[in-house]
Amino acid sequence: MAKVTMGIASSHSPALLMEPSAWLARAAQDDQNIFALHDFEGKRVSYQELLSKADPALKEQIVPELMQQRHHANQAAMAELTRRLDAAAPDLLIVLGDDHKEVFDEDNMPSISVFCGDALPYKAQGIMKWKYDPRLNQELWYPQEEKNYPVDAARAFRLIEDLMAAGFDPAHSRYMAPGQGMSHSFGYVYYKIMSERTYPVIPISINTYYPPTQITPRRAYQLGQAIRKLVESWPDDLRVAIVSTGGLSHFVVDEQFDRDFLRVMASEDIEQHAALQLEKLQSGNSEFRCWSRSPARWRE
């Protein structure tokens, strides 16, 4: 019988793919001018409004020495994820991520979509093309060359059928439009988590960002439960790992909200997931839904 042997949840924050000088360059550009910003109550605010209310002590957290320490800790943590994944040596990865209008747009924005082609194309686009600082270390940033990555198309097709029978309504795609590649959430997994060894994948995308088809926290949790149950009903002698990639609070960091959510994750209580405040799951915070599909019992 197939067995889900481990689960990984990881942010795919650009800060994990940059050195501190580029963090500051990004903060001075995109974080101030591009992204939708919401305060701790979920209210849309400007960067200047946030700055006027910021704790002055935060300046002590952005000195070069501390930022460099955090950078090294980030890199060590990602290396540890890779080590654990390769130690588990799964036969298949089911990767769950979200899209920032890199693949899906307003002409077609499914709540859940499963890719079931033979290979998932990688092409640097959107965030994967951005350069926040001329000193950006290209070895940390997304690769710029195009590439195709293996997909377990037969099992992806089977999972779609199983999800349909279980009461879900996933969209599917077998190929991407000419010139199009995967979203950065999947590119991050291939580049930073599967950095030593590439495994066959089933890619599942959910819409966390864009109304009205945003998946709800309850439905995201139910999806995680269903994937495990369905996979473990397969007769194959198969070791499966689940990787969910998204982020905790951003572009405005709410550390208390993050810690509360991690406690909800550990509780495995669907009602606590369902009770997450939708007004706080805005913009980047919407990616909490990605992690909702990774119940604590998936851990080794």
mmCIF file of N, CA and C in Angstrom, residues 118-210:
data_model
loop_
_atom_site.group_PDB
_atom_site.id
_atom_site.type_symbol
_atom_site.label_atom_id
_atom_site.label_comp_id
_atom_site.label_asym_id
_atom_site.label_seq_id
_atom_site.Cartn_x
_atom_site.Cartn_y
_atom_site.Cartn_z
ATOM 1 N N ASP A 118 3.280 15.227 -18.708
ATOM 2 C CA ASP A 118 4.456 14.404 -18.453
ATOM 3 C C ASP A 118 5.601 15.189 -17.830
ATOM 4 N N ALA A 119 5.659 16.497 -18.087
ATOM 5 C CA ALA A 119 6.747 17.317 -17.568
ATOM 6 C C ALA A 119 6.228 18.719 -17.286
ATOM 7 N N LEU A 120 6.739 19.313 -16.220
ATOM 8 C CA LEU A 120 6.348 20.669 -15.841
ATOM 9 C C LEU A 120 7.465 21.617 -16.286
ATOM 10 N N PRO A 121 7.146 22.575 -17.168
ATOM 11 C CA PRO A 121 8.200 23.452 -17.677
ATOM 12 C C PRO A 121 8.565 24.553 -16.683
ATOM 13 N N TYR A 122 9.850 24.810 -16.581
ATOM 14 C CA TYR A 122 10.367 25.928 -15.781
ATOM 15 C C TYR A 122 10.848 27.001 -16.740
ATOM 16 N N LYS A 123 10.373 28.221 -16.517
ATOM 17 C CA LYS A 123 10.803 29.372 -17.308
ATOM 18 C C LYS A 123 10.778 30.570 -16.384
ATOM 19 N N ALA A 124 11.920 31.210 -16.181
ATOM 20 C CA ALA A 124 11.976 32.351 -15.269
ATOM 21 C C ALA A 124 11.024 33.443 -15.749
ATOM 22 N N GLN A 125 10.078 33.811 -14.881
ATOM 23 C CA GLN A 125 9.081 34.827 -15.207
ATOM 24 C C GLN A 125 8.609 35.461 -13.915
ATOM 25 N N GLY A 126 7.940 36.603 -14.031
ATOM 26 C CA GLY A 126 7.405 37.260 -12.843
ATOM 27 C C GLY A 126 8.472 37.490 -11.798
ATOM 28 N N ILE A 127 8.190 37.051 -10.569
ATOM 29 C CA ILE A 127 9.121 37.256 -9.458
ATOM 30 C C ILE A 127 10.472 36.603 -9.724
ATOM 31 N N MET A 128 10.485 35.547 -10.546
ATOM 32 C CA MET A 128 11.735 34.842 -10.810
ATOM 33 C C MET A 128 12.663 35.646 -11.722
ATOM 34 N N LYS A 129 12.156 36.715 -12.330
ATOM 35 C CA LYS A 129 12.974 37.581 -13.175
ATOM 36 C C LYS A 129 13.422 38.845 -12.453
ATOM 37 N N TRP A 130 12.792 39.166 -11.323
ATOM 38 C CA TRP A 130 13.070 40.431 -10.647
ATOM 39 C C TRP A 130 14.472 40.446 -10.068
ATOM 40 N N LYS A 131 15.124 41.609 -10.146
ATOM 41 C CA LYS A 131 16.455 41.794 -9.565
ATOM 42 C C LYS A 131 16.376 42.989 -8.620
ATOM 43 N N TYR A 132 16.436 42.712 -7.339
ATOM 44 C CA TYR A 132 16.238 43.766 -6.355
ATOM 45 C C TYR A 132 17.498 44.576 -6.065
ATOM 46 N N ASP A 133 18.633 44.045 -6.455
ATOM 47 C CA ASP A 133 19.885 44.690 -6.077
ATOM 48 C C ASP A 133 20.939 44.257 -7.084
ATOM 49 N N PRO A 134 21.757 45.173 -7.589
ATOM 50 C CA PRO A 134 22.790 44.777 -8.559
ATOM 51 C C PRO A 134 23.791 43.791 -7.986
ATOM 52 N N ARG A 135 23.855 43.707 -6.652
ATOM 53 C CA ARG A 135 24.781 42.771 -6.020
ATOM 54 C C ARG A 135 24.106 41.440 -5.689
ATOM 55 N N LEU A 136 22.891 41.248 -6.187
ATOM 56 C CA LEU A 136 22.163 40.013 -5.915
ATOM 57 C C LEU A 136 23.013 38.802 -6.274
ATOM 58 N N ASN A 137 23.136 37.884 -5.349
ATOM 59 C CA ASN A 137 23.887 36.653 -5.567
ATOM 60 C C ASN A 137 23.056 35.713 -6.439
ATOM 61 N N GLN A 138 23.427 35.597 -7.705
ATOM 62 C CA GLN A 138 22.639 34.810 -8.649
ATOM 63 C C GLN A 138 22.582 33.342 -8.265
ATOM 64 N N GLU A 139 23.575 32.875 -7.509
ATOM 65 C CA GLU A 139 23.561 31.476 -7.085
ATOM 66 C C GLU A 139 22.429 31.201 -6.094
ATOM 67 N N LEU A 140 21.961 32.233 -5.387
ATOM 68 C CA LEU A 140 20.849 32.065 -4.462
ATOM 69 C C LEU A 140 19.513 32.236 -5.171
ATOM 70 N N TRP A 141 19.479 33.101 -6.181
ATOM 71 C CA TRP A 141 18.223 33.449 -6.846
ATOM 72 C C TRP A 141 17.802 32.344 -7.808
ATOM 73 N N TYR A 142 16.599 32.458 -8.324
ATOM 74 C CA TYR A 142 16.082 31.443 -9.243
ATOM 75 C C TYR A 142 16.965 31.328 -10.492
ATOM 76 N N PRO A 143 17.162 30.118 -11.005
ATOM 77 C CA PRO A 143 17.906 29.952 -12.257
ATOM 78 C C PRO A 143 17.185 30.665 -13.400
ATOM 79 N N GLN A 144 17.925 31.093 -14.387
ATOM 80 C CA GLN A 144 17.335 31.797 -15.516
ATOM 81 C C GLN A 144 17.179 30.905 -16.751
ATOM 82 N N GLU A 145 17.820 29.741 -16.750
ATOM 83 C CA GLU A 145 17.701 28.869 -17.909
ATOM 84 C C GLU A 145 16.415 28.052 -17.838
ATOM 85 N N GLU A 146 15.854 27.740 -18.986
ATOM 86 C CA GLU A 146 14.626 26.955 -19.057
ATOM 87 C C GLU A 146 14.935 25.468 -18.869
ATOM 88 N N LYS A 147 13.952 24.752 -18.323
ATOM 89 C CA LYS A 147 14.160 23.341 -18.034
ATOM 90 C C LYS A 147 12.803 22.670 -17.867
ATOM 91 N N ASN A 148 12.742 21.380 -18.082
ATOM 92 C CA ASN A 148 11.540 20.592 -17.821
ATOM 93 C C ASN A 148 11.795 19.641 -16.662
ATOM 94 N N TYR A 149 10.794 19.480 -15.793
ATOM 95 C CA TYR A 149 10.930 18.616 -14.627
ATOM 96 C C TYR A 149 9.901 17.491 -14.691
ATOM 97 N N PRO A 150 10.266 16.297 -14.194
ATOM 98 C CA PRO A 150 9.379 15.133 -14.345
ATOM 99 C C PRO A 150 8.125 15.224 -13.485
ATOM 100 N N VAL A 151 7.016 14.828 -14.064
ATOM 101 C CA VAL A 151 5.727 14.728 -13.376
ATOM 102 C C VAL A 151 5.260 13.278 -13.473
ATOM 103 N N ASP A 152 4.708 12.763 -12.399
ATOM 104 C CA ASP A 152 4.110 11.421 -12.438
ATOM 105 C C ASP A 152 2.693 11.584 -12.987
ATOM 106 N N ALA A 153 2.612 11.639 -14.320
ATOM 107 C CA ALA A 153 1.351 11.972 -14.971
ATOM 108 C C ALA A 153 0.260 10.949 -14.679
ATOM 109 N N ALA A 154 0.610 9.672 -14.667
ATOM 110 C CA ALA A 154 -0.404 8.625 -14.454
ATOM 111 C C ALA A 154 -1.027 8.748 -13.068
ATOM 112 N N ARG A 155 -0.189 8.958 -12.057
ATOM 113 C CA ARG A 155 -0.736 9.078 -10.699
ATOM 114 C C ARG A 155 -1.422 10.425 -10.503
ATOM 115 N N ALA A 156 -0.965 11.478 -11.195
ATOM 116 C CA ALA A 156 -1.670 12.754 -11.131
ATOM 117 C C ALA A 156 -3.088 12.590 -11.670
ATOM 118 N N PHE A 157 -3.212 11.863 -12.784
ATOM 119 C CA PHE A 157 -4.537 11.611 -13.366
ATOM 120 C C PHE A 157 -5.390 10.805 -12.391
ATOM 121 N N ARG A 158 -4.779 9.813 -11.760
ATOM 122 C CA ARG A 158 -5.509 9.001 -10.786
ATOM 123 C C ARG A 158 -5.981 9.861 -9.612
ATOM 124 N N LEU A 159 -5.111 10.745 -9.126
ATOM 125 C CA LEU A 159 -5.486 11.593 -7.997
ATOM 126 C C LEU A 159 -6.643 12.514 -8.371
ATOM 127 N N ILE A 160 -6.641 13.038 -9.593
ATOM 128 C CA ILE A 160 -7.756 13.885 -10.046
ATOM 129 C C ILE A 160 -9.060 13.092 -9.997
ATOM 130 N N GLU A 161 -9.035 11.888 -10.532
ATOM 131 C CA GLU A 161 -10.243 11.052 -10.518
ATOM 132 C C GLU A 161 -10.688 10.772 -9.079
ATOM 133 N N ASP A 162 -9.728 10.479 -8.215
ATOM 134 C CA ASP A 162 -10.064 10.180 -6.829
ATOM 135 C C ASP A 162 -10.652 11.401 -6.124
ATOM 136 N N LEU A 163 -10.070 12.579 -6.381
ATOM 137 C CA LEU A 163 -10.597 13.804 -5.768
ATOM 138 C C LEU A 163 -12.018 14.085 -6.254
ATOM 139 N N MET A 164 -12.272 13.853 -7.541
ATOM 140 C CA MET A 164 -13.628 14.034 -8.062
ATOM 141 C C MET A 164 -14.605 13.103 -7.357
ATOM 142 N N ALA A 165 -14.206 11.861 -7.170
ATOM 143 C CA ALA A 165 -15.079 10.894 -6.502
ATOM 144 C C ALA A 165 -15.291 11.239 -5.036
ATOM 145 N N ALA A 166 -14.320 11.978 -4.454
ATOM 146 C CA ALA A 166 -14.415 12.348 -3.037
ATOM 147 C C ALA A 166 -15.171 13.662 -2.823
ATOM 148 N N GLY A 167 -15.696 14.257 -3.902
ATOM 149 C CA GLY A 167 -16.515 15.454 -3.756
ATOM 150 C C GLY A 167 -15.799 16.762 -4.031
ATOM 151 N N PHE A 168 -14.556 16.712 -4.524
ATOM 152 C CA PHE A 168 -13.845 17.912 -4.922
ATOM 153 C C PHE A 168 -14.038 18.122 -6.424
ATOM 154 N N ASP A 169 -13.768 19.336 -6.892
ATOM 155 C CA ASP A 169 -13.949 19.663 -8.305
ATOM 156 C C ASP A 169 -12.684 20.332 -8.852
ATOM 157 N N PRO A 170 -11.583 19.572 -8.938
ATOM 158 C CA PRO A 170 -10.342 20.184 -9.409
ATOM 159 C C PRO A 170 -10.364 20.432 -10.915
ATOM 160 N N ALA A 171 -9.737 21.538 -11.321
ATOM 161 C CA ALA A 171 -9.400 21.716 -12.730
ATOM 162 C C ALA A 171 -8.157 20.889 -13.022
ATOM 163 N N HIS A 172 -7.847 20.722 -14.317
ATOM 164 C CA HIS A 172 -6.614 20.011 -14.650
ATOM 165 C C HIS A 172 -5.987 20.654 -15.879
ATOM 166 N N SER A 173 -4.694 20.448 -16.020
ATOM 167 C CA SER A 173 -4.005 20.867 -17.240
ATOM 168 C C SER A 173 -2.935 19.839 -17.567
ATOM 169 N N ARG A 174 -2.760 19.593 -18.867
ATOM 170 C CA ARG A 174 -1.753 18.643 -19.341
ATOM 171 C C ARG A 174 -0.529 19.357 -19.906
ATOM 172 N N TYR A 175 -0.666 20.635 -20.222
ATOM 173 C CA TYR A 175 0.442 21.407 -20.770
ATOM 174 C C TYR A 175 0.186 22.882 -20.470
ATOM 175 N N MET A 176 1.200 23.689 -20.687
ATOM 176 C CA MET A 176 1.079 25.129 -20.493
ATOM 177 C C MET A 176 1.167 25.822 -21.844
ATOM 178 N N ALA A 177 0.688 27.052 -21.896
ATOM 179 C CA ALA A 177 0.701 27.817 -23.134
ATOM 180 C C ALA A 177 2.144 28.074 -23.578
ATOM 181 N N PRO A 178 2.371 28.278 -24.856
ATOM 182 C CA PRO A 178 3.726 28.556 -25.346
ATOM 183 C C PRO A 178 4.355 29.741 -24.603
ATOM 184 N N GLY A 179 5.597 29.556 -24.178
ATOM 185 C CA GLY A 179 6.298 30.617 -23.467
ATOM 186 C C GLY A 179 5.988 30.698 -21.989
ATOM 187 N N GLN A 180 5.095 29.829 -21.500
ATOM 188 C CA GLN A 180 4.699 29.875 -20.097
ATOM 189 C C GLN A 180 5.402 28.776 -19.310
ATOM 190 N N GLY A 181 5.672 29.073 -18.036
ATOM 191 C CA GLY A 181 6.268 28.073 -17.169
ATOM 192 C C GLY A 181 5.544 28.021 -15.843
ATOM 193 N N MET A 182 6.016 27.152 -14.967
ATOM 194 C CA MET A 182 5.417 26.971 -13.655
ATOM 195 C C MET A 182 5.490 28.245 -12.827
ATOM 196 N N SER A 183 4.670 28.339 -11.781
ATOM 197 C CA SER A 183 4.738 29.475 -10.870
ATOM 198 C C SER A 183 5.959 29.352 -9.973
ATOM 199 N N HIS A 184 6.335 30.465 -9.341
ATOM 200 C CA HIS A 184 7.534 30.459 -8.504
ATOM 201 C C HIS A 184 7.379 29.555 -7.279
ATOM 202 N N SER A 185 6.156 29.286 -6.852
ATOM 203 C CA SER A 185 5.978 28.413 -5.685
ATOM 204 C C SER A 185 6.481 27.004 -5.979
ATOM 205 N N PHE A 186 6.322 26.537 -7.215
ATOM 206 C CA PHE A 186 6.851 25.227 -7.594
ATOM 207 C C PHE A 186 8.331 25.336 -7.944
ATOM 208 N N GLY A 187 8.723 26.441 -8.595
ATOM 209 C CA GLY A 187 10.136 26.643 -8.897
ATOM 210 C C GLY A 187 10.990 26.634 -7.646
ATOM 211 N N TYR A 188 10.456 27.193 -6.556
ATOM 212 C CA TYR A 188 11.185 27.196 -5.288
ATOM 213 C C TYR A 188 11.447 25.774 -4.802
ATOM 214 N N VAL A 189 10.451 24.900 -4.906
ATOM 215 C CA VAL A 189 10.617 23.521 -4.430
ATOM 216 C C VAL A 189 11.666 22.797 -5.264
ATOM 217 N N TYR A 190 11.582 22.948 -6.579
ATOM 218 C CA TYR A 190 12.553 22.282 -7.433
ATOM 219 C C TYR A 190 13.969 22.783 -7.172
ATOM 220 N N TYR A 191 14.114 24.098 -6.986
ATOM 221 C CA TYR A 191 15.442 24.694 -6.902
ATOM 222 C C TYR A 191 16.051 24.630 -5.510
ATOM 223 N N LYS A 192 15.221 24.861 -4.466
ATOM 224 C CA LYS A 192 15.776 25.001 -3.125
ATOM 225 C C LYS A 192 15.537 23.798 -2.222
ATOM 226 N N ILE A 193 14.517 23.011 -2.465
ATOM 227 C CA ILE A 193 14.265 21.838 -1.616
ATOM 228 C C ILE A 193 14.748 20.569 -2.306
ATOM 229 N N MET A 194 14.478 20.448 -3.602
ATOM 230 C CA MET A 194 15.034 19.314 -4.350
ATOM 231 C C MET A 194 16.378 19.712 -4.957
ATOM 232 N N SER A 195 17.225 20.281 -4.182
ATOM 233 C CA SER A 195 18.486 20.813 -4.696
ATOM 234 C C SER A 195 19.529 19.734 -4.950
ATOM 235 N N GLU A 196 19.404 18.592 -4.289
ATOM 236 C CA GLU A 196 20.371 17.512 -4.459
ATOM 237 C C GLU A 196 19.838 16.388 -5.331
ATOM 238 N N ARG A 197 18.543 16.189 -5.304
ATOM 239 C CA ARG A 197 17.934 15.090 -6.056
ATOM 240 C C ARG A 197 16.532 15.492 -6.483
ATOM 241 N N THR A 198 16.167 15.193 -7.725
ATOM 242 C CA THR A 198 14.849 15.532 -8.256
ATOM 243 C C THR A 198 13.950 14.306 -8.241
ATOM 244 N N TYR A 199 12.757 14.471 -7.684
ATOM 245 C CA TYR A 199 11.803 13.367 -7.564
ATOM 246 C C TYR A 199 10.625 13.596 -8.514
ATOM 247 N N PRO A 200 9.946 12.541 -8.964
ATOM 248 C CA PRO A 200 8.702 12.725 -9.712
ATOM 249 C C PRO A 200 7.673 13.442 -8.828
ATOM 250 N N VAL A 201 6.890 14.304 -9.448
ATOM 251 C CA VAL A 201 6.016 15.203 -8.694
ATOM 252 C C VAL A 201 4.596 15.159 -9.231
ATOM 253 N N ILE A 202 3.637 15.378 -8.340
ATOM 254 C CA ILE A 202 2.274 15.753 -8.731
ATOM 255 C C ILE A 202 2.081 17.194 -8.257
ATOM 256 N N PRO A 203 1.980 18.167 -9.164
ATOM 257 C CA PRO A 203 1.823 19.571 -8.775
ATOM 258 C C PRO A 203 0.344 19.935 -8.600
ATOM 259 N N ILE A 204 0.001 20.476 -7.437
ATOM 260 C CA ILE A 204 -1.367 20.929 -7.167
ATOM 261 C C ILE A 204 -1.319 22.405 -6.798
ATOM 262 N N SER A 205 -2.083 23.199 -7.521
ATOM 263 C CA SER A 205 -2.128 24.639 -7.267
ATOM 264 C C SER A 205 -3.487 25.004 -6.689
ATOM 265 N N ILE A 206 -3.476 25.854 -5.654
ATOM 266 C CA ILE A 206 -4.742 26.384 -5.150
ATOM 267 C C ILE A 206 -4.718 27.905 -5.267
ATOM 268 N N ASN A 207 -5.887 28.485 -5.398
ATOM 269 C CA ASN A 207 -6.005 29.942 -5.454
ATOM 270 C C ASN A 207 -6.188 30.475 -4.040
ATOM 271 N N THR A 208 -5.162 31.114 -3.513
ATOM 272 C CA THR A 208 -5.270 31.735 -2.193
ATOM 273 C C THR A 208 -5.506 33.236 -2.293
ATOM 274 N N TYR A 209 -5.060 33.855 -3.373
ATOM 275 C CA TYR A 209 -5.007 35.318 -3.457
ATOM 276 C C TYR A 209 -6.281 35.986 -3.977
ATOM 277 N N TYR A 210 -6.908 35.396 -4.991
ATOM 278 C CA TYR A 210 -7.813 36.169 -5.845
ATOM 279 C C TYR A 210 -9.277 35.758 -5.686
#
